[in-house]
Coordinates of C-alpha atoms in Angstrom, one line a residue:
Chain A
M10 CA -23.5 -18.9 4.9
R11 CA -21.9 -17.8 8.3
R12 CA -18.4 -17.8 8.6
L13 CA -16.1 -18.5 11.6
G14 CA -15.2 -14.4 11.9
D15 CA -19.1 -13.8 11.8
L16 CA -19.4 -16.0 15.0
E17 CA -16.0 -14.7 16.3
A18 CA -17.5 -11.1 16.2
E19 CA -20.9 -11.9 17.6
I20 CA -19.0 -13.5 20.5
M21 CA -16.7 -10.4 21.0
D22 CA -19.5 -8.1 20.8
R23 CA -21.3 -9.6 23.6
F24 CA -18.1 -9.2 25.9
W25 CA -17.5 -5.7 24.8
T26 CA -21.4 -4.5 25.2
W27 CA -21.7 -6.3 28.9
N28 CA -18.3 -5.0 29.9
R29 CA -17.9 -7.9 32.9
P30 CA -16.8 -11.4 32.7
A31 CA -19.4 -14.1 31.2
T32 CA -19.6 -17.8 30.7
V33 CA -20.2 -19.3 27.6
R34 CA -23.9 -20.1 28.5
E35 CA -24.6 -16.4 28.9
V36 CA -23.3 -15.8 25.4
V37 CA -25.1 -18.8 23.6
D38 CA -28.5 -18.0 25.5
D39 CA -28.1 -14.5 24.2
I40 CA -27.1 -15.4 20.5
N41 CA -30.0 -17.8 20.5
R42 CA -32.7 -15.2 21.0
A43 CA -31.8 -14.3 17.4
R44 CA -30.8 -17.6 16.0
T45 CA -29.9 -21.0 17.1
V46 CA -26.3 -21.9 17.7
A47 CA -25.1 -25.0 19.4
Y48 CA -23.4 -24.5 22.5
T49 CA -20.5 -26.7 21.5
T50 CA -19.8 -24.4 18.6
V51 CA -19.8 -21.3 20.7
M52 CA -17.6 -23.0 23.4
T53 CA -15.2 -23.7 20.6
V54 CA -15.0 -20.4 19.2
T55 CA -14.9 -18.9 22.3
N56 CA -11.8 -21.1 23.2
I57 CA -10.3 -19.8 19.8
L58 CA -10.7 -16.4 20.8
Y59 CA -9.0 -17.0 24.2
N60 CA -6.2 -19.0 22.1
K61 CA -5.8 -16.1 19.9
G62 CA -5.6 -13.5 22.8
W63 CA -8.9 -11.8 22.5
L64 CA -10.2 -13.0 25.9
L65 CA -9.0 -14.0 29.3
R66 CA -10.5 -16.3 31.4
G67 CA -10.8 -17.3 35.0
K68 CA -12.6 -20.3 36.9
Q69 CA -15.5 -19.5 39.1
G70 CA -16.8 -22.5 40.8
R71 CA -17.1 -25.3 38.1
A72 CA -17.5 -22.3 35.1
W73 CA -15.0 -20.7 33.1
L74 CA -15.5 -16.8 33.0
Y75 CA -14.4 -15.1 30.0
S76 CA -13.7 -11.3 29.6
P77 CA -12.1 -9.3 26.8
V78 CA -8.2 -8.3 27.0
R79 CA -9.1 -4.9 25.8
S80 CA -11.7 -2.8 25.3
R81 CA -13.5 -2.3 21.7
E82 CA -12.0 1.4 21.9
A83 CA -8.5 0.6 23.0
Y84 CA -8.5 -2.2 20.0
A85 CA -9.9 0.2 17.5
A86 CA -7.4 3.0 18.5
A87 CA -4.5 0.4 18.0
L88 CA -5.6 -0.6 14.8
M89 CA -6.2 2.9 13.6
E90 CA -2.9 4.1 14.5
D91 CA -1.4 0.8 12.7
G92 CA -3.5 1.3 9.6
L93 CA -2.6 5.3 9.5
G94 CA 1.0 4.5 9.6
E95 CA 2.0 5.7 12.6
S96 CA 3.5 2.3 13.7
R97 CA 7.1 1.7 13.0
D98 CA 6.4 -1.0 10.1
R99 CA 5.5 1.4 7.3
S100 CA 5.1 -1.4 4.7
A101 CA 3.1 -1.3 1.4
A102 CA 0.5 -3.3 3.4
L103 CA -2.2 -0.1 4.2
V104 CA -2.8 2.9 2.3
H105 CA -4.3 5.7 4.2
F106 CA -6.2 8.9 3.0
V107 CA -3.4 11.3 4.5
E108 CA -0.1 11.6 5.9
N109 CA 0.7 12.9 9.0
M110 CA 1.6 16.5 9.2
S111 CA 3.2 19.3 11.1
E112 CA 1.6 22.4 12.2
D113 CA 3.0 24.4 9.7
E114 CA 2.1 22.3 7.0
V115 CA -1.6 22.2 8.2
A116 CA -1.3 26.0 7.9
A117 CA 0.1 25.8 4.1
L118 CA -3.2 23.7 3.6
R119 CA -5.5 26.1 5.1
E120 CA -3.7 28.8 3.2
A121 CA -4.0 26.8 -0.1
L122 CA -7.9 26.2 0.2
R123 CA -8.6 29.8 1.4
S124 CA -6.3 31.0 -2.0
V125 CA -8.9 29.5 -3.7
G126 CA -11.8 30.9 -2.0
R127 CA -13.3 28.0 -0.4
Q128 CA -14.1 28.0 2.9
A129 CA -12.7 25.3 5.4
K130 CA -14.0 24.6 8.8
V131 CA -10.9 25.6 11.2
Chain B
M10 CA 32.5 -5.1 -30.3
N11 CA 31.5 -5.3 -26.6
A12 CA 28.7 -3.4 -25.5
A13 CA 29.7 -3.3 -21.9
P14 CA 30.8 0.5 -22.1
V15 CA 27.5 1.8 -23.9
L16 CA 25.3 -0.5 -21.4
V17 CA 27.4 0.8 -18.4
G18 CA 26.6 4.2 -19.5
Y19 CA 22.9 3.6 -20.5
T20 CA 22.6 2.5 -17.0
A21 CA 23.9 5.2 -15.2
A22 CA 22.1 7.5 -17.1
V23 CA 19.0 5.6 -16.1
G24 CA 19.8 5.2 -12.2
F25 CA 21.2 8.8 -11.6
V26 CA 20.3 11.3 -14.4
A27 CA 16.6 10.3 -15.3
P28 CA 14.9 10.6 -11.9
P29 CA 15.8 14.5 -11.5
L30 CA 15.0 15.3 -15.0
L31 CA 11.4 13.1 -14.3
L32 CA 11.1 14.8 -10.8
R33 CA 11.7 18.3 -12.5
A34 CA 9.1 17.8 -15.2
A35 CA 5.6 19.4 -15.0
W36 CA 3.6 16.7 -16.7
P37 CA 3.8 13.9 -14.4
H38 CA 1.0 15.3 -11.8
R39 CA -1.3 15.8 -15.0
A40 CA -0.8 12.3 -16.1
P41 CA -0.2 10.2 -12.8
A42 CA -1.0 6.7 -13.8
L43 CA 1.4 7.4 -16.7
A44 CA 4.0 8.9 -15.1
A45 CA 4.0 5.9 -12.4
A46 CA 4.1 3.5 -15.6
V47 CA 7.4 5.5 -16.6
W48 CA 8.8 5.2 -13.3
H49 CA 8.3 1.7 -13.3
A50 CA 9.9 1.4 -16.9
L51 CA 12.7 2.8 -15.6
L52 CA 13.2 0.5 -12.9
V53 CA 12.9 -2.2 -15.5
S54 CA 15.2 -0.5 -17.6
F55 CA 18.0 -0.2 -14.7
S56 CA 17.6 -3.9 -13.8
I57 CA 17.9 -5.2 -17.4
G58 CA 21.0 -2.8 -18.2
V59 CA 22.6 -3.5 -15.0
A60 CA 22.2 -7.5 -15.6
L61 CA 23.3 -6.9 -19.4
A62 CA 26.5 -5.0 -18.2
A63 CA 27.5 -7.4 -15.6
Y64 CA 27.4 -10.2 -18.3
N65 CA 29.2 -8.3 -21.0
L66 CA 31.8 -7.1 -18.3
A67 CA 32.4 -10.8 -17.3
A68 CA 32.6 -12.1 -20.6
P69 CA 34.5 -9.4 -22.4
T70 CA 35.6 -12.2 -25.0
E71 CA 32.6 -12.5 -26.1
H72 CA 32.4 -16.3 -27.2
L73 CA 29.1 -18.4 -27.8
H74 CA 28.7 -20.6 -24.9
A75 CA 26.1 -23.4 -25.1
G76 CA 24.6 -22.9 -21.8
L77 CA 23.5 -19.7 -22.4
V78 CA 19.7 -19.6 -23.1
G79 CA 17.5 -17.8 -25.2
L80 CA 18.4 -13.8 -25.1
L81 CA 22.0 -14.2 -23.7
H82 CA 22.6 -16.8 -26.0
S83 CA 22.3 -13.9 -29.0
C84 CA 23.8 -11.1 -27.0
G85 CA 27.3 -13.1 -27.0
L86 CA 27.7 -12.5 -30.9
H87 CA 30.8 -13.6 -32.6
V88 CA 32.6 -16.7 -31.8
G89 CA 36.1 -15.9 -31.2
P90 CA 39.2 -17.4 -29.4
G91 CA 38.7 -17.6 -25.7
G92 CA 40.1 -15.6 -23.0
P93 CA 42.4 -16.7 -20.6
D94 CA 40.0 -19.0 -18.9
P95 CA 36.9 -19.1 -20.9
D96 CA 35.1 -21.3 -18.1
T97 CA 35.4 -18.9 -15.2
A98 CA 34.4 -15.9 -17.3
D99 CA 31.5 -17.8 -18.7
R100 CA 30.3 -18.8 -15.1
L101 CA 30.7 -15.3 -13.7
A102 CA 29.0 -14.0 -16.9
V103 CA 26.0 -16.0 -16.6
A104 CA 25.9 -16.1 -12.6
L105 CA 25.8 -12.2 -12.4
P106 CA 22.5 -11.5 -14.2
V107 CA 21.0 -14.7 -12.6
A108 CA 21.9 -13.5 -9.4
L109 CA 20.7 -10.0 -9.8
G110 CA 17.2 -11.4 -11.1
T111 CA 17.1 -14.0 -8.3
A112 CA 17.5 -10.9 -5.7
L113 CA 14.8 -8.7 -7.1
A114 CA 12.7 -11.6 -7.4
A115 CA 13.2 -12.6 -3.9
S116 CA 12.8 -8.9 -2.6
L117 CA 9.6 -8.6 -4.6
A118 CA 8.1 -11.9 -3.0
F119 CA 9.3 -10.9 0.4
H120 CA 7.4 -7.7 0.6
V121 CA 4.3 -9.0 -1.4
V122 CA 4.2 -11.9 1.4
R123 CA 4.9 -9.5 4.2
A124 CA 2.7 -7.2 3.3
R125 CA -0.3 -9.6 2.8
R126 CA 0.3 -11.0 6.1
A127 CA 0.0 -8.0 8.0
R128 CA -3.3 -7.0 5.9
T129 CA -4.5 -10.6 6.7
R130 CA -4.1 -10.1 10.5
H131 CA -5.3 -6.4 10.2
R132 CA -8.2 -7.6 8.3
E133 CA -9.2 -10.1 10.9
A134 CA -9.1 -7.8 13.7
V135 CA -10.7 -5.0 12.0
D136 CA -13.9 -7.5 11.5
L137 CA -14.1 -8.2 15.0
V138 CA -13.6 -4.7 16.5
G139 CA -15.2 -2.9 13.9
R140 CA -19.0 -2.7 12.5
H141 CA -19.5 -2.9 8.7
S142 CA -21.6 -0.7 7.3
A143 CA -23.4 -2.0 4.3
R144 CA -24.3 1.8 3.1
L145 CA -21.0 3.2 3.1
R146 CA -19.3 -0.4 2.0
A147 CA -16.7 0.2 4.8
T148 CA -15.9 -1.2 8.1
V149 CA -16.3 1.5 11.0
L150 CA -14.2 1.7 14.1
P151 CA -14.7 3.8 17.2
Y152 CA -11.8 6.4 16.8
G153 CA -12.1 10.2 18.2
V154 CA -10.7 11.6 15.0
P155 CA -11.6 11.7 11.6
A156 CA -9.7 9.1 9.6
A157 CA -9.9 6.7 6.8
Y158 CA -7.5 3.9 5.2
C159 CA -7.9 1.1 3.2
L160 CA -6.8 -2.9 3.1
P161 CA -6.2 -3.7 -0.6
G162 CA -6.1 -7.2 -1.7
R163 CA -8.3 -9.7 -2.6
R164 CA -10.5 -9.3 0.4
A165 CA -10.4 -5.8 0.3
R166 CA -11.6 -3.4 3.4
I167 CA -12.0 0.5 3.6
V168 CA -11.8 1.4 7.2
I169 CA -13.1 4.6 8.3
S170 CA -13.4 6.2 12.0
D171 CA -17.0 7.1 13.4
A172 CA -15.5 10.6 13.9
A173 CA -15.3 10.8 10.3
I174 CA -18.8 9.8 9.9
R175 CA -19.8 12.5 12.5
E176 CA -17.5 15.3 11.4
L177 CA -17.6 15.1 7.5
T178 CA -20.5 15.9 5.3
P179 CA -21.8 13.4 3.3
E180 CA -20.2 14.7 0.1
Q181 CA -16.8 14.7 1.6
L182 CA -17.4 11.3 3.4
A183 CA -18.7 9.9 -0.4
A184 CA -15.6 11.4 -1.8
V185 CA -12.8 10.2 0.8
L186 CA -14.6 6.8 0.2
A187 CA -14.5 6.9 -3.7
H188 CA -10.9 7.7 -3.1
E189 CA -10.0 4.6 -1.0
R190 CA -12.0 2.4 -3.4
G191 CA -9.9 3.9 -6.4
H192 CA -6.9 2.3 -4.6
I193 CA -8.4 -1.0 -4.4
A194 CA -9.8 -1.4 -7.7
G195 CA -6.4 0.1 -9.2
R196 CA -4.4 -2.5 -7.3
H197 CA -1.9 0.3 -6.2
H198 CA -0.4 -2.1 -3.5
L199 CA 1.0 -4.2 -6.2
A200 CA 2.7 -1.3 -7.7
L201 CA 4.0 0.1 -4.3
A202 CA 5.2 -3.4 -3.7
V203 CA 7.2 -3.3 -6.7
A204 CA 8.9 0.0 -6.0
E205 CA 9.4 -1.1 -2.6
A206 CA 11.5 -4.4 -3.6
F207 CA 13.6 -2.5 -5.7
H208 CA 14.6 -0.1 -3.3
S209 CA 15.5 -2.9 -1.2
V210 CA 17.9 -4.1 -3.7
F211 CA 19.2 -1.0 -4.7
R212 CA 19.1 1.2 -1.6
R213 CA 21.2 3.9 -2.3
L214 CA 20.3 4.5 -5.9
P215 CA 18.7 8.0 -6.6
L216 CA 16.2 5.9 -9.1
A217 CA 15.3 3.7 -6.3
R218 CA 14.6 6.2 -3.6
H219 CA 12.6 8.5 -6.0
A220 CA 10.7 5.8 -7.7
R221 CA 9.4 4.7 -4.3
E222 CA 8.3 8.0 -3.1
Q223 CA 7.1 9.2 -6.4
T224 CA 5.0 5.9 -7.1
A225 CA 3.3 6.7 -3.6
L226 CA 2.4 10.1 -4.4
L227 CA 1.2 9.3 -8.1
L228 CA -0.7 6.7 -7.0
E229 CA -2.6 9.0 -4.3
M230 CA -3.3 11.4 -7.4
V231 CA -4.8 8.6 -9.4
A232 CA -7.0 7.9 -6.8
D233 CA -7.8 11.6 -6.2
D234 CA -8.8 11.9 -9.7
R235 CA -11.0 8.7 -9.5
A236 CA -12.9 10.4 -6.7
L237 CA -13.3 13.6 -8.8
R238 CA -15.3 11.7 -11.5
R239 CA -18.0 11.4 -9.4
H240 CA -17.5 14.2 -6.4
S241 CA -16.6 17.7 -6.4
S242 CA -12.9 19.5 -6.0
A243 CA -14.3 21.0 -3.0
A244 CA -15.2 18.1 -1.1
L245 CA -12.2 16.4 -1.8
A246 CA -10.4 19.0 -1.0
T247 CA -11.6 20.2 2.1
A248 CA -12.1 16.6 3.4
M249 CA -8.0 16.2 2.9
Y250 CA -7.8 19.7 5.0
E251 CA -10.1 18.0 7.7
M252 CA -8.4 14.9 8.2
A253 CA -5.1 16.4 7.9
A254 CA -5.4 18.9 10.5
A255 CA -7.1 16.8 12.8
R256 CA -4.2 14.3 13.0
T257 CA -1.8 17.1 13.7
P258 CA -1.0 16.8 17.4
R259 CA -0.3 13.1 17.6
G260 CA 1.5 13.0 14.3
A261 CA 3.4 16.0 14.5
F262 CA 6.6 14.2 14.3
A263 CA 5.9 12.6 10.9
A264 CA 7.6 13.6 7.7
G265 CA 5.6 13.5 4.3
G266 CA 2.9 16.1 4.8
H267 CA 3.8 18.2 2.2
T268 CA 2.3 15.7 -0.3
V269 CA -1.2 16.3 0.8
L270 CA -0.3 20.0 0.1
I271 CA 0.7 19.1 -3.6
R272 CA -2.2 16.9 -4.1
L273 CA -4.5 19.6 -2.3
Q274 CA -3.4 22.4 -4.6
R275 CA -3.4 19.8 -7.5
V276 CA -7.6 19.2 -7.1
L277 CA -8.4 22.6 -6.4
G278 CA -6.4 24.0 -9.6
P279 CA -6.8 23.6 -13.2
R280 CA -6.0 20.1 -14.5
P281 CA -5.6 19.9 -17.8
A282 CA -4.9 16.5 -19.3
P283 CA -1.8 16.2 -21.5
H284 CA -2.6 16.4 -25.1
P285 CA -3.0 13.0 -26.5
A286 CA -0.1 13.2 -28.5
F287 CA 2.1 14.0 -25.9
W288 CA 0.4 11.2 -24.0
G289 CA 1.0 8.8 -26.7
S290 CA 4.8 9.9 -27.1
V291 CA 5.3 9.5 -23.5
A292 CA 3.5 6.0 -23.5
A293 CA 5.7 4.6 -26.4
V294 CA 8.8 6.1 -24.5
A295 CA 7.6 4.0 -21.3
V296 CA 7.3 0.8 -23.7
A297 CA 10.5 1.6 -25.4
V298 CA 12.5 2.2 -22.6
P299 CA 12.5 -1.3 -20.8
L300 CA 13.8 -2.5 -24.3
L301 CA 16.6 0.0 -24.9
P302 CA 19.5 -1.9 -23.0
L303 CA 18.5 -5.4 -24.9
L304 CA 19.0 -3.3 -28.3
V305 CA 22.5 -2.0 -27.3
A306 CA 23.5 -5.7 -26.1
C307 CA 22.0 -7.5 -28.8
P308 CA 22.2 -5.1 -32.1
P309 CA 20.2 -6.4 -34.8
V310 CA 22.5 -8.5 -37.2
L311 CA 23.0 -5.9 -40.2
G312 CA 24.0 -7.6 -43.6

């Protein structure tokens, strides 16, 4: 069974790929090539995305044109920086693989790798 | 006899003397999970110690009060002549430990709920922006720097940048993912939340500060060990280096990088597990430590 989040992702995927304002009809037609989905369902979920702040919309003639607020890359960078603990609120929410380091600390790491005779790509 | 002086002394020892001793010991890095358990045992022991010390200080006359429940009931001992105002002292004696317990519970609830909310928000966004890779069992985000982190919890996610997939070797990538899975499987976020909650209540206490830092480091080591079950130490260590080095420019301001060096040296060096007898004794101490203040406050009745 598909969840609401899956359809949200499918819709956002189209807007990010097209990289231009589009109508709900265009999105529905594109999704319908792979599987059938009702126009009203897509419209409802698109509205949810608009209300959540993922999409902007403007009226052209009688139709609403939607476009993403930010590019996929911009969102990804913000999420990554949040996830890697570079944002202020460093709670126990996320666990990341390595901490941020200074250049001296990285040099010490390199030294440690070298001292045991392993090769690091620098 | 009133147990207050002994309790105050014991609690102070746990809060101020034990942390530097544990920090200086060599064995915690060889048995990180056990060491994390010892730190948590100290947190519990300190909390109970403070509660019982407060109770005994506020009720110096030690009379039995019908309102005291269970444990505290038996800790008052000796029915004797009341003090100047037994009722006030009594209420205070009960109110102090209850207030402490409430503060700790509220702090834990606050941290758990806040962290869960942050993770849920983050996970929903990651699901929209990222692409799930069934092969890696991780969500891939377009990002130019090799990096990985995990969102623990019930609907856990491992998030990895596409640069990590491009720039790490398959062995390195597998070791990183195994490390993150170790965090999720071990529910490390809960242990971190406990240390965080304790730190919020006893902000300036050495035990609180060290327990929070050490828990984070020790749990990284636990996850490292889990990754090393299936993957080579060379793969894990070089992946650590690659990811740390790649992130230097933007993270140059941040502290805490020395923990990666400690982990890397540990991963590359010999890691002899402690002798089972030693392990067993430490585990026994970890179990006994929270019970000690109770033993002091409620000595078994002899004769």
